[in-house]
Structure formats: C-alpha cells, structure tokens
Tab-separated table of C-alpha atoms in Angstrom:
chain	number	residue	atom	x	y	z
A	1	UNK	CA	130.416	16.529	73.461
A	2	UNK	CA	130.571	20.077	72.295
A	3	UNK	CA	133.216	20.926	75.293
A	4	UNK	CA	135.088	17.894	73.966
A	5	UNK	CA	135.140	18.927	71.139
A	6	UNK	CA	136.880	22.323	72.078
A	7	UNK	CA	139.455	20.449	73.596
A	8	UNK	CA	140.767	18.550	70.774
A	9	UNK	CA	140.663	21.329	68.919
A	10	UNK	CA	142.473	23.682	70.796
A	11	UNK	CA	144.787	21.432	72.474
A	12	UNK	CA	146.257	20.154	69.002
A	13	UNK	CA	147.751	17.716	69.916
A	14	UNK	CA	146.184	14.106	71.171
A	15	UNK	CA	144.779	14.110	74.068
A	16	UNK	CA	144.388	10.912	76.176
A	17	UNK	CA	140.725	9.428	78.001
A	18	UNK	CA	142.023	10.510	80.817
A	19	UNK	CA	142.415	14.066	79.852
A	20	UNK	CA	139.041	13.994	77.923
A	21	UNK	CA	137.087	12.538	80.910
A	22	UNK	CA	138.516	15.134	83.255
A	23	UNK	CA	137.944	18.272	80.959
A	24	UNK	CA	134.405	16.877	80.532
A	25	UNK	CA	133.999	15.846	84.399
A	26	UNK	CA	132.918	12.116	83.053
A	27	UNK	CA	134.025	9.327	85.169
A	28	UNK	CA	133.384	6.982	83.362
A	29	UNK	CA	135.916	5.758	80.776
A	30	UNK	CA	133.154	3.908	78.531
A	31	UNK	CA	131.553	7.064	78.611
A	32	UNK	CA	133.758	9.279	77.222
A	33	UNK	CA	134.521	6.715	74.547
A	34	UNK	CA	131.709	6.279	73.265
A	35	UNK	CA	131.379	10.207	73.242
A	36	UNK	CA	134.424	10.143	71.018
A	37	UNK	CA	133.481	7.645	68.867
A	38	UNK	CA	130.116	9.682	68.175
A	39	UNK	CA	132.166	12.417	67.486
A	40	UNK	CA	134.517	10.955	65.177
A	41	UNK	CA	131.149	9.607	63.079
A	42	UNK	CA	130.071	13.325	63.378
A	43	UNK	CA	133.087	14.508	61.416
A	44	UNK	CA	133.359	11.559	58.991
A	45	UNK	CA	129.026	12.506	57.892
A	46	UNK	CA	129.953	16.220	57.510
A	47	UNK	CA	133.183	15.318	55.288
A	48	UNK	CA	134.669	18.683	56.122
A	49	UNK	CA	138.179	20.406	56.489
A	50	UNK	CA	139.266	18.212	59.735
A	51	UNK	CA	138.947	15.082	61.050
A	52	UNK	CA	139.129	13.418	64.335
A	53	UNK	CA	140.850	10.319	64.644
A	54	UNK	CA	141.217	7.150	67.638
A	55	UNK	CA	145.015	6.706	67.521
A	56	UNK	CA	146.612	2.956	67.654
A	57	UNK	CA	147.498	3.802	71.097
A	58	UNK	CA	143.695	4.647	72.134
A	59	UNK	CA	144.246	8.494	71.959
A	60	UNK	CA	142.290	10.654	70.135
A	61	UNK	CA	143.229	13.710	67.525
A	62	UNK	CA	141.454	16.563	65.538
A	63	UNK	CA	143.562	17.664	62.637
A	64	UNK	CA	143.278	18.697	58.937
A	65	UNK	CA	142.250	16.252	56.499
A	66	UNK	CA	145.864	14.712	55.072
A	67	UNK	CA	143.965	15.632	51.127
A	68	UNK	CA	143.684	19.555	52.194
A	69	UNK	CA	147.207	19.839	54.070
A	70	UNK	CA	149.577	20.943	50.882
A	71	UNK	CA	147.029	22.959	49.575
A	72	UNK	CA	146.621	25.293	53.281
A	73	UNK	CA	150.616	25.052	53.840
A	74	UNK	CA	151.580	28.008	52.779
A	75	UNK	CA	149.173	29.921	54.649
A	76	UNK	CA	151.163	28.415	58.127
A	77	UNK	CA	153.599	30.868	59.392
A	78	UNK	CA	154.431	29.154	62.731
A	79	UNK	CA	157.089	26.959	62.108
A	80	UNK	CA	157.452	23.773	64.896
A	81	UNK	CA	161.280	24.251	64.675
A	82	UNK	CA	164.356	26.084	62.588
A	83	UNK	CA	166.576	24.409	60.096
A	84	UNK	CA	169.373	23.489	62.644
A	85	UNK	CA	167.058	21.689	64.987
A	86	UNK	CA	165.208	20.053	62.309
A	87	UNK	CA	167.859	18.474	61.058
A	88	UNK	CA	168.914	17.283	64.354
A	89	UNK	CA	165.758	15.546	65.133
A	90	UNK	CA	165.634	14.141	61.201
A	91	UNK	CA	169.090	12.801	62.745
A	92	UNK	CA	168.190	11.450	65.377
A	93	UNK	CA	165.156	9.973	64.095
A	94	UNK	CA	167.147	7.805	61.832
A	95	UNK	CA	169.593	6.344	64.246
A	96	UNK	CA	167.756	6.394	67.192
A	97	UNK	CA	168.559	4.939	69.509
A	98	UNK	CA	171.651	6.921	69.035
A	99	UNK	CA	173.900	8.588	72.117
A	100	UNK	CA	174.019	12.056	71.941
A	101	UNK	CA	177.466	11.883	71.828
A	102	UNK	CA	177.417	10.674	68.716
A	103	UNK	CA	175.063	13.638	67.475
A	104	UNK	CA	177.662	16.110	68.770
A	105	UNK	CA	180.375	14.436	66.908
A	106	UNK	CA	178.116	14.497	63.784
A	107	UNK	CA	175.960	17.400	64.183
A	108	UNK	CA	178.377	19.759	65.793
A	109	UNK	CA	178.632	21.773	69.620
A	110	UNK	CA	175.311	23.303	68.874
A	111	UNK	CA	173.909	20.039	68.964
A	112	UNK	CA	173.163	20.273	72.749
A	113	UNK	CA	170.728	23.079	72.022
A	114	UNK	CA	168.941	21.487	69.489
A	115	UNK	CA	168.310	19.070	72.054
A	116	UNK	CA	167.199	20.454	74.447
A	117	UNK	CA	164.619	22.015	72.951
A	118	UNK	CA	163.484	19.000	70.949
A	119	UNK	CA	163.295	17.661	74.460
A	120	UNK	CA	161.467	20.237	75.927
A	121	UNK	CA	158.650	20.124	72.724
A	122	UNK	CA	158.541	16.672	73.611
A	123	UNK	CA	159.728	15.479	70.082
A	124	UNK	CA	163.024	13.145	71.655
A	125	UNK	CA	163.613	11.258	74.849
A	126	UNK	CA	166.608	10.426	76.959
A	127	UNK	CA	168.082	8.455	79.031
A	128	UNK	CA	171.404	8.785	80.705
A	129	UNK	CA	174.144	6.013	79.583
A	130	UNK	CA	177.007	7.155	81.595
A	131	UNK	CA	178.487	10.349	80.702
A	132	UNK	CA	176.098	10.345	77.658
A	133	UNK	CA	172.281	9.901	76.672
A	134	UNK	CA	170.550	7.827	74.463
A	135	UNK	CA	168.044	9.738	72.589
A	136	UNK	CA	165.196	8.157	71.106
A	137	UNK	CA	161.880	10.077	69.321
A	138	UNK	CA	158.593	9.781	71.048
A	139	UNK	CA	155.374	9.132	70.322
A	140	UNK	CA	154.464	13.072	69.873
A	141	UNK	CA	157.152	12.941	67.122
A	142	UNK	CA	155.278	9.851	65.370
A	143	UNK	CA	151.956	11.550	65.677
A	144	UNK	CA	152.930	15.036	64.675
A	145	UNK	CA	154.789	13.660	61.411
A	146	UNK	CA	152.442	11.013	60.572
A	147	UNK	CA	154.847	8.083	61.054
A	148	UNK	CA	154.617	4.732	62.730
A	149	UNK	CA	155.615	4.557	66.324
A	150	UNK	CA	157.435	1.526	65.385
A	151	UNK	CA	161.216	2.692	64.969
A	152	UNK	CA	161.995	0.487	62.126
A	153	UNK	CA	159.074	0.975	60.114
A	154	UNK	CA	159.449	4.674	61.042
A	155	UNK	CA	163.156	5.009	59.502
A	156	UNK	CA	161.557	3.565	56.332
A	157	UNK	CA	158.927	5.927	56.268
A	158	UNK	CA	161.447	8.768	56.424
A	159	UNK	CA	163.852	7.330	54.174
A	160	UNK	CA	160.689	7.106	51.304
A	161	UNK	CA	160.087	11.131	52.285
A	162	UNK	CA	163.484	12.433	52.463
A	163	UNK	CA	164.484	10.853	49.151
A	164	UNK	CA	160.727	12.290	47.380
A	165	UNK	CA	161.897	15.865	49.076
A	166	UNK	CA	164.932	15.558	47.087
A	167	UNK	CA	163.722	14.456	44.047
A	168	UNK	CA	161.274	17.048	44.297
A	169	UNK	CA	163.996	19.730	45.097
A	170	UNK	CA	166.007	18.865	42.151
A	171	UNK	CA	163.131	19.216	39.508
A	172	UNK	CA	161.952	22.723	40.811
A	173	UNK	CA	164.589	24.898	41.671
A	174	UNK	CA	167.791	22.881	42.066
A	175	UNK	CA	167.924	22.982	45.885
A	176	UNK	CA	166.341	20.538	48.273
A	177	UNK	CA	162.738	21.745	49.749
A	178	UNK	CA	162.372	22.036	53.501
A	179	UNK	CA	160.635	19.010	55.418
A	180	UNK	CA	157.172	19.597	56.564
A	181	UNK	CA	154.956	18.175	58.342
A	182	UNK	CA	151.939	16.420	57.749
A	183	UNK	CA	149.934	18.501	60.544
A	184	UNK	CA	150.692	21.895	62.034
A	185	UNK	CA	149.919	21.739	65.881
C-alpha cells in the first residue's frame, strides 16, 4: 500500500488499475482495488492536507483538499501553461469540438504552437478532418481543472468560472485575474 501510495503521489496525475497493479506487481485487479479503497478510507480518518479520490471513470487521484487550494496558491511557482496557451485551450474548451482552423482564424498564427503543446501535455485531442483537425479537450483537462468530462456540462462549468474571475477582477484591481486551477500537478 505504502509503494502505492508513492505512486499517486508522485505521479500527480491519475493513475489507472492497470498502472497501480503493475507498479505494485499485483495481478489481481480486485486486489489492488480494494488496496485503494483502504487507502482512500486512510486519508478520509486522518482528515489531512490531501486526499485520494476513485474517479467516475475508475481511476484513482491524490491531490490537495479543494478547502486548502486558494489558501497554498500562491506558494506554486510552476505554472501548467503561459497566458497565450491558456487562452487557447479556455478556447477551445468552449467550442470544442471546434477545427483548428477556426482557432487560427480566431486566435491568430501562433495558434499552432499553442497547440501543439496543449497536445503534447495531453490537455486537447485531434483528429484530422481534411486539411484541418478537430480538437476536442481530454479527460486530463477535466481532471486537472475539476470539470465534468461531459462537454456540455463542462462549457457550463467554465462559463460559471470565467464570469466569477471577472467579477472578481473588476472589484479588486480593475483587471481580470488569471485562471487557475483547482490542482497543481
């Protein structure tokens, strides 16, 4: 359990059962479930600074409590991505499934960077569509911002954020605050 453990925690990300039963050389599936799910009651006893959670999709994650995150923000000095390729992927997130010709044409020539390397972080898919793509965010993208995997339920829940990160930005300083996540990885 304890090597497990490790794992989740220094992978931060979620990892899969069949990741977790390899790392721990278990077989069997049940197994390393049930490990998990001991685990998981381990963290909710102890009521510390992270949790591990079983995600809708059967994977499993160790992150910060979501009551602790604004108040250890500041001290994060990694950021996931710059302001060009965030607001790309905010972009795309909205429209998906959008072509990325269309991203170019809003988001400008430097467009194609941003997606490649929200490809290559795994936060957008594509998928050729003659001379263009169709992008689409993945399920990394749900998990590391919290949303539902669900694309229309998704859009809401960004709509709700980006309009309380504007409200927000207007009452302290007149400008509009920079996204953040809900879990640094």
């Amino acid at each position: 359990m304890d090597l497990m453990e490790a794992a989740l925690y220094a992978a931060g990300r979620p990892l899969d059962i069949d990741i977790l039963s390899s790392l721990i050389n278990e077989k069997s599936k049940e197994t390393v479930k049930s490990l998990a799910e001991n685990l998981i009651a381990r963290y909710k006893e102890v009521n510390g600074g992270l949790e591990l959670l079983r995600l809708h999709d059967g994977r499993y994650v160790m992150q910060l409590r979501p009551d602790l995150v604004q108040g250890v923000m500041k001290l994060v000095t990694r950021k996931l991505l710059t302001r060009g390729p965030l607001k790309t992927l905010s972009f795309i997130a909205i429209k998906q499934p959008v072509t990325q010709a269309y991203v170019v044409k809003v988001r400008g020539n430097l467009a194609y960077a941003h997606v490649k390397v929200l490809r290559e972080k795994g936060l957008i898919s594509e998928e050729k569509l003659g001379r263009t793509k169709i992008l689409k965010t993945t399920p990394v993208f749900a998990d590391y911002f919290s949303l539902s995997s669900d694309s229309r339920t998704m859009k809401q829940q960004l709509q709700k954020m980006f309009e309380q990160q504007k409200s927000k930005g207007k009452k302290s300083s007149g400008k509009p605050l920079d996204f953040k996540p809900n879990v640094e990885s």
